[in-house]
PDB file of C-alpha atoms in Angstrom:
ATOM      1  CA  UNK A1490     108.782  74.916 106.956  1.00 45.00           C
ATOM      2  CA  UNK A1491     110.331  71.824 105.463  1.00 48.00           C
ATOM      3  CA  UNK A1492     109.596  70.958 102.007  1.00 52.00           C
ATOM      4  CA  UNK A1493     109.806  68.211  98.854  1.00 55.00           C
ATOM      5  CA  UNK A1494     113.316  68.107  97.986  1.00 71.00           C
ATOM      6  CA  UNK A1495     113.596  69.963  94.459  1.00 88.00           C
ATOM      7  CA  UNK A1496     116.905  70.857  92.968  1.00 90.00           C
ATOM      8  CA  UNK A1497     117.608  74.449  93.564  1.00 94.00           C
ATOM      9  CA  UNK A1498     118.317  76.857  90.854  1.00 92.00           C
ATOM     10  CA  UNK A1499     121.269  77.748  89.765  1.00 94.00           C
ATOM     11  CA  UNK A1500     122.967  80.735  89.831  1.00 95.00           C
ATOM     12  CA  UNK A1501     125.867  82.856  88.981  1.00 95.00           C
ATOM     13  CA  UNK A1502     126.268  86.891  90.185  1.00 95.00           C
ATOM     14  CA  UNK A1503     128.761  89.561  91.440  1.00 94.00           C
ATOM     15  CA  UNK A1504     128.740  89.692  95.349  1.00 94.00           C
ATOM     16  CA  UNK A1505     129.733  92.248  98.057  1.00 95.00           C
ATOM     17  CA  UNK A1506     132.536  89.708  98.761  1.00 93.00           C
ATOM     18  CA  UNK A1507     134.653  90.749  95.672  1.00 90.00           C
ATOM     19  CA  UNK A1508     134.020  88.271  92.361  1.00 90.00           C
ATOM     20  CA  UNK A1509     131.283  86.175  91.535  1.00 95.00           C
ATOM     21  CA  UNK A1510     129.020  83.778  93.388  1.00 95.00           C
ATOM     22  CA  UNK A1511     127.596  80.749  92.087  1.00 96.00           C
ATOM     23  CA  UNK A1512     125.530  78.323  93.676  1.00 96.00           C
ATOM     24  CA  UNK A1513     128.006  75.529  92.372  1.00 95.00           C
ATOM     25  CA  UNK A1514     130.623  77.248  95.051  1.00 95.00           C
ATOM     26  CA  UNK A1515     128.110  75.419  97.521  1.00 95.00           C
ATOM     27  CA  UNK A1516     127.053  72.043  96.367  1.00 92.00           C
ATOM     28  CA  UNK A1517     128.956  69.233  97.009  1.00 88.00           C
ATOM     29  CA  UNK A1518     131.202  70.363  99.494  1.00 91.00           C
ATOM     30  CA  UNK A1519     129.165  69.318 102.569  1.00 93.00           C
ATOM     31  CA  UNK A1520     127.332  72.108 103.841  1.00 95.00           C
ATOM     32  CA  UNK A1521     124.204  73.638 103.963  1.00 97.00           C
ATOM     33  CA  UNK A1522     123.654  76.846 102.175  1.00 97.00           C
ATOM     34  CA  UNK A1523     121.342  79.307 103.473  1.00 97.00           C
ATOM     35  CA  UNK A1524     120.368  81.654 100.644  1.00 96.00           C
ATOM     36  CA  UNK A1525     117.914  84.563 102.065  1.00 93.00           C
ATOM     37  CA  UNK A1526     116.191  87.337  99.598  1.00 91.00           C
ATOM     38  CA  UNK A1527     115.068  90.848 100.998  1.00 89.00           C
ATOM     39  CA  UNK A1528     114.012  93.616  99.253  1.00 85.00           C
ATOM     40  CA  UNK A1529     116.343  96.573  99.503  1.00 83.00           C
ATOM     41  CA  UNK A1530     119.539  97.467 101.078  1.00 80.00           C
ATOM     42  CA  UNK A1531     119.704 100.249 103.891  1.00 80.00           C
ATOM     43  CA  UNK A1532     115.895  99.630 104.908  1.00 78.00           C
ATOM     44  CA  UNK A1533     114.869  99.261 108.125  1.00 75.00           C
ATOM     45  CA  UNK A1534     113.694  95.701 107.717  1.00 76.00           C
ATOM     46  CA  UNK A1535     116.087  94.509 105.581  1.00 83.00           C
ATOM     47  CA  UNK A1536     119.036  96.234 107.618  1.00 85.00           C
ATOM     48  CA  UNK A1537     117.686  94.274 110.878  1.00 89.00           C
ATOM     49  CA  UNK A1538     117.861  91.199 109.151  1.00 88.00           C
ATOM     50  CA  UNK A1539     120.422  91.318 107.481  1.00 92.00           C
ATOM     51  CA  UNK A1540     122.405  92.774 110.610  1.00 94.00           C
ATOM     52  CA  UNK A1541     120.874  89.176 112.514  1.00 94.00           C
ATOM     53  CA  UNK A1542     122.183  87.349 110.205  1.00 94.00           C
ATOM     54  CA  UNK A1543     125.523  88.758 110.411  1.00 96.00           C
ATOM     55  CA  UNK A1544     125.386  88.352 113.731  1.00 96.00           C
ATOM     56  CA  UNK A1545     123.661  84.468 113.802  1.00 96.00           C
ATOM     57  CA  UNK A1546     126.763  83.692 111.196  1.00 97.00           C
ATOM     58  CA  UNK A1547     129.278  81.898 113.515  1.00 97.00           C
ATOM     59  CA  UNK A1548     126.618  79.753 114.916  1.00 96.00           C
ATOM     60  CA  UNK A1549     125.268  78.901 111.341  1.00 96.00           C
ATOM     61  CA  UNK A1550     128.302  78.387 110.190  1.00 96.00           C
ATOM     62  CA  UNK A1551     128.892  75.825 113.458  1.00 96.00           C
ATOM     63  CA  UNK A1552     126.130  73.837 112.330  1.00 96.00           C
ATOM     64  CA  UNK A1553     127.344  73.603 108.421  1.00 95.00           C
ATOM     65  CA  UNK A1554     125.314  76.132 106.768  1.00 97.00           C
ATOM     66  CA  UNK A1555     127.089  79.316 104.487  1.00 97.00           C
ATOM     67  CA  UNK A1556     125.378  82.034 103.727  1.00 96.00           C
ATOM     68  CA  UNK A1557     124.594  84.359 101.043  1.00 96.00           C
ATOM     69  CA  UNK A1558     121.958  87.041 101.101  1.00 95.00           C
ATOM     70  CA  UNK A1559     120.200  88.380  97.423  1.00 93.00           C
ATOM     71  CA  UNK A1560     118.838  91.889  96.606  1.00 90.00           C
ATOM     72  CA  UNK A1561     117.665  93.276  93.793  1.00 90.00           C
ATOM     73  CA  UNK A1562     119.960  96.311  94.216  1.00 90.00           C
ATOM     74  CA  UNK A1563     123.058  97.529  92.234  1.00 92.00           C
ATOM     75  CA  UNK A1564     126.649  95.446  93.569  1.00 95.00           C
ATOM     76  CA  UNK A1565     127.941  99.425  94.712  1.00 95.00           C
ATOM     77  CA  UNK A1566     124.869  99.203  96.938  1.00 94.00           C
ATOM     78  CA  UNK A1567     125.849  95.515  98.004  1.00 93.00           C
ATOM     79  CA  UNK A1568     128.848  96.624  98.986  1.00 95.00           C
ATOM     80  CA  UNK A1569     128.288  99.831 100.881  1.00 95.00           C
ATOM     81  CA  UNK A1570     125.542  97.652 102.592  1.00 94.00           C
ATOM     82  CA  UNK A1571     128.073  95.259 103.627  1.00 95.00           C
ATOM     83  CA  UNK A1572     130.490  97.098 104.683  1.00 95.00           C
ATOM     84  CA  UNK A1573     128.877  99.681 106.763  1.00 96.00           C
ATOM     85  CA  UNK A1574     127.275  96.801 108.439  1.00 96.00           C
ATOM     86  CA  UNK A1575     130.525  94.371 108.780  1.00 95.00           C
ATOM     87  CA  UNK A1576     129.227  91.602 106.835  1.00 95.00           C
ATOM     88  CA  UNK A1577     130.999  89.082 105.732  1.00 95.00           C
ATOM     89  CA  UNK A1578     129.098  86.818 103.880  1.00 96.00           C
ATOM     90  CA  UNK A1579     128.803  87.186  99.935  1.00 97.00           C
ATOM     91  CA  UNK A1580     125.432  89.574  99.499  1.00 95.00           C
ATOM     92  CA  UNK A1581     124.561  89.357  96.064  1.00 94.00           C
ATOM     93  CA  UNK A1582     123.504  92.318  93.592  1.00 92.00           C
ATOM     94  CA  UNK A1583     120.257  90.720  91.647  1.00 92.00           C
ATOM     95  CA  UNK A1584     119.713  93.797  89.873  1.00 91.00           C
ATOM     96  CA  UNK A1585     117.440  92.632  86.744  1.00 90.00           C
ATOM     97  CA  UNK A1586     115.861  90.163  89.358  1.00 87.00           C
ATOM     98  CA  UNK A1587     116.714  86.938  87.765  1.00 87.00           C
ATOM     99  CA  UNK A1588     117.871  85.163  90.615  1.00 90.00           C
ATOM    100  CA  UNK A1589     114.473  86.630  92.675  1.00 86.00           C
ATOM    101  CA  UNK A1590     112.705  84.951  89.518  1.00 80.00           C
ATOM    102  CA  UNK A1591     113.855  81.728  89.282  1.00 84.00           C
ATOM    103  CA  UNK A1592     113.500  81.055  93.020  1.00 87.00           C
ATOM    104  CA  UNK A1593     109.798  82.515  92.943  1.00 73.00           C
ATOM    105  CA  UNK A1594     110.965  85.438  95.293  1.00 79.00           C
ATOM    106  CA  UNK A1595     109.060  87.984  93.375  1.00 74.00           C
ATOM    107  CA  UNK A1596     105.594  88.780  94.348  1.00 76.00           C
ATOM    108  CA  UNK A1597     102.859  88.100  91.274  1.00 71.00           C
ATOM    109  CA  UNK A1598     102.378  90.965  89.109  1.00 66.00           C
ATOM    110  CA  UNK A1599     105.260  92.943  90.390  1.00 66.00           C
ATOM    111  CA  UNK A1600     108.541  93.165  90.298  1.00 73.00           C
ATOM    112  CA  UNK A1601     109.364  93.686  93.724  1.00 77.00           C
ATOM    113  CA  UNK A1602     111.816  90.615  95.873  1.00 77.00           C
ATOM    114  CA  UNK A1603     109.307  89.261  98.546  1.00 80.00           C
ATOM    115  CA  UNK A1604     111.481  88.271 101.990  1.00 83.00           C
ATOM    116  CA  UNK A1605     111.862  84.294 101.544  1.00 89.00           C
ATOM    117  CA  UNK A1606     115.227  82.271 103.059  1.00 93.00           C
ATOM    118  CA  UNK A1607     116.007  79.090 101.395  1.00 93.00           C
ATOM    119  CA  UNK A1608     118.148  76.259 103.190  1.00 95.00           C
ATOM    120  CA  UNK A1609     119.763  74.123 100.135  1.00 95.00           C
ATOM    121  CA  UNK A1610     121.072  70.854 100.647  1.00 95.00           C
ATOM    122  CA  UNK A1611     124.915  70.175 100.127  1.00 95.00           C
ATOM    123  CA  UNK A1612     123.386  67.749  97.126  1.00 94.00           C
ATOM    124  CA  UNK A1613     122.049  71.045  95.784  1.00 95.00           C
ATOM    125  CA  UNK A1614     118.126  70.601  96.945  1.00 95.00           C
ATOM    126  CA  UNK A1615     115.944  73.146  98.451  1.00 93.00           C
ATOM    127  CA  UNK A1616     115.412  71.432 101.698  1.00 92.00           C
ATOM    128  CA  UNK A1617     113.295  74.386 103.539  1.00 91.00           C
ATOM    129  CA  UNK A1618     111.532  78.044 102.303  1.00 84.00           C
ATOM    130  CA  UNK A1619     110.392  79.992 105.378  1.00 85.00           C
ATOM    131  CA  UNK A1620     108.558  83.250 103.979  1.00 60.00           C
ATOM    132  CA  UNK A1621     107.712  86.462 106.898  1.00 69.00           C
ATOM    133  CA  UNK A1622     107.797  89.516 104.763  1.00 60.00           C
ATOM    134  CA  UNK A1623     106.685  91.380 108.681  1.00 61.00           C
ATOM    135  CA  UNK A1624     108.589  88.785 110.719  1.00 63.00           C
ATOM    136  CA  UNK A1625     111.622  89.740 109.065  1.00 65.00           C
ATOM    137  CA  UNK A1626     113.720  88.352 112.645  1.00 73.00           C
ATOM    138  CA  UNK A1627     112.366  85.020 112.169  1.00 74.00           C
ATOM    139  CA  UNK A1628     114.223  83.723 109.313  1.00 73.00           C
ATOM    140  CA  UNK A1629     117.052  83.898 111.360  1.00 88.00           C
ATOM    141  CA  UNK A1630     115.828  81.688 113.939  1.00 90.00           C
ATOM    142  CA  UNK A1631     113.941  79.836 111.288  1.00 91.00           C
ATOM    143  CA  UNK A1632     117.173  78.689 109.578  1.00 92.00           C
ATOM    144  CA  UNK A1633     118.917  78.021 113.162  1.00 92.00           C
ATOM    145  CA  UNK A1634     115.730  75.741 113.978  1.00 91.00           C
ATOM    146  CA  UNK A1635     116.498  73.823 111.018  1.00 91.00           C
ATOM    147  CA  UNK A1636     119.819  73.384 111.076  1.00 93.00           C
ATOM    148  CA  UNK A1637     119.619  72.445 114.896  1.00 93.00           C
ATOM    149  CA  UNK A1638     117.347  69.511 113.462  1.00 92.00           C
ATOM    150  CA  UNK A1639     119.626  68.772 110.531  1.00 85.00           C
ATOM    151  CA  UNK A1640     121.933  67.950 113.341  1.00 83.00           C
ATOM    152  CA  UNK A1641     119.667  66.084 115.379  1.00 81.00           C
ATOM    153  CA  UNK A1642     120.312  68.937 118.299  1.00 71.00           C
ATOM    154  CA  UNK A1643     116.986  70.119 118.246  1.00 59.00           C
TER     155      UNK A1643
END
């Protein structure tokens, strides 16, 4: 789903990939930066997806989008996660949920990450959300879709 262009918020954490990630690492350098939240490392839905998008990576990266993924869970878990799974893209550890918070990823009342991928501009603006906390596949080919447009290949 494409929506109004609103700067993205920024942020700064520890990643799988060894050092910090920032989303100033991103903007301005031309690309597209897909930034997906799931809910827990090593769970069935969150391992599929996260697995897809490992696997979707070359072709994202093709069509100028990075990636980083964003869990709530310790950076040990981060990088057992992404290294049992042979990721490598940053997956960042979002353990007092502040990233989650400032991008609205948490559901009302609780404190638990709801499954949302955000596409940010290379000017640093949230150009699409797509939200399937069941579809969990579909952000995947969600962010593909978009890009493909982005491109005018779709």
């Amino acid at each position: 789903m494409k929506i109004a262009r609103t700067p993205a918020p920024a942020f700064s954490a520890p990643s799988s990939t060894g050092g910090t990630v920032s989303l100033s690492d991103y903007v301005g350098k031309g690309r597209y930066l897909v930034l997906y939240f799931y809910p827990g490392s090593f769970t069935y839905g969150c391992t599929r997806e996260t697995v897809r998008f490992r696997d979707a990576q070359a072709e994202l990266n093709a069509l100028g989008a990075d990636l980083v993924g964003v869990s709530p869970d310790a950076l040990s878990t981060q990088c057992k996660f992404a290294n049992h799974y042979m990721v490598r893209f940053p997956i960042v550890a979002d353990p007092d949920r502040t990233i989650a918070g400032a991008y609205s990823a948490l559901f009302p009342l609780l404190s638990r990450v709801q499954r949302l991928t955000f596409i940010i501009d290379p000017d640093g603006n949230i150009a699409a959300r797509f939200h399937h906390e069941l579809l969990f596949e579909k952000h995947v080919d969600d962010a593909i879709a978009f890009m493909k447009k982005v491109r005018g290949e779709a």
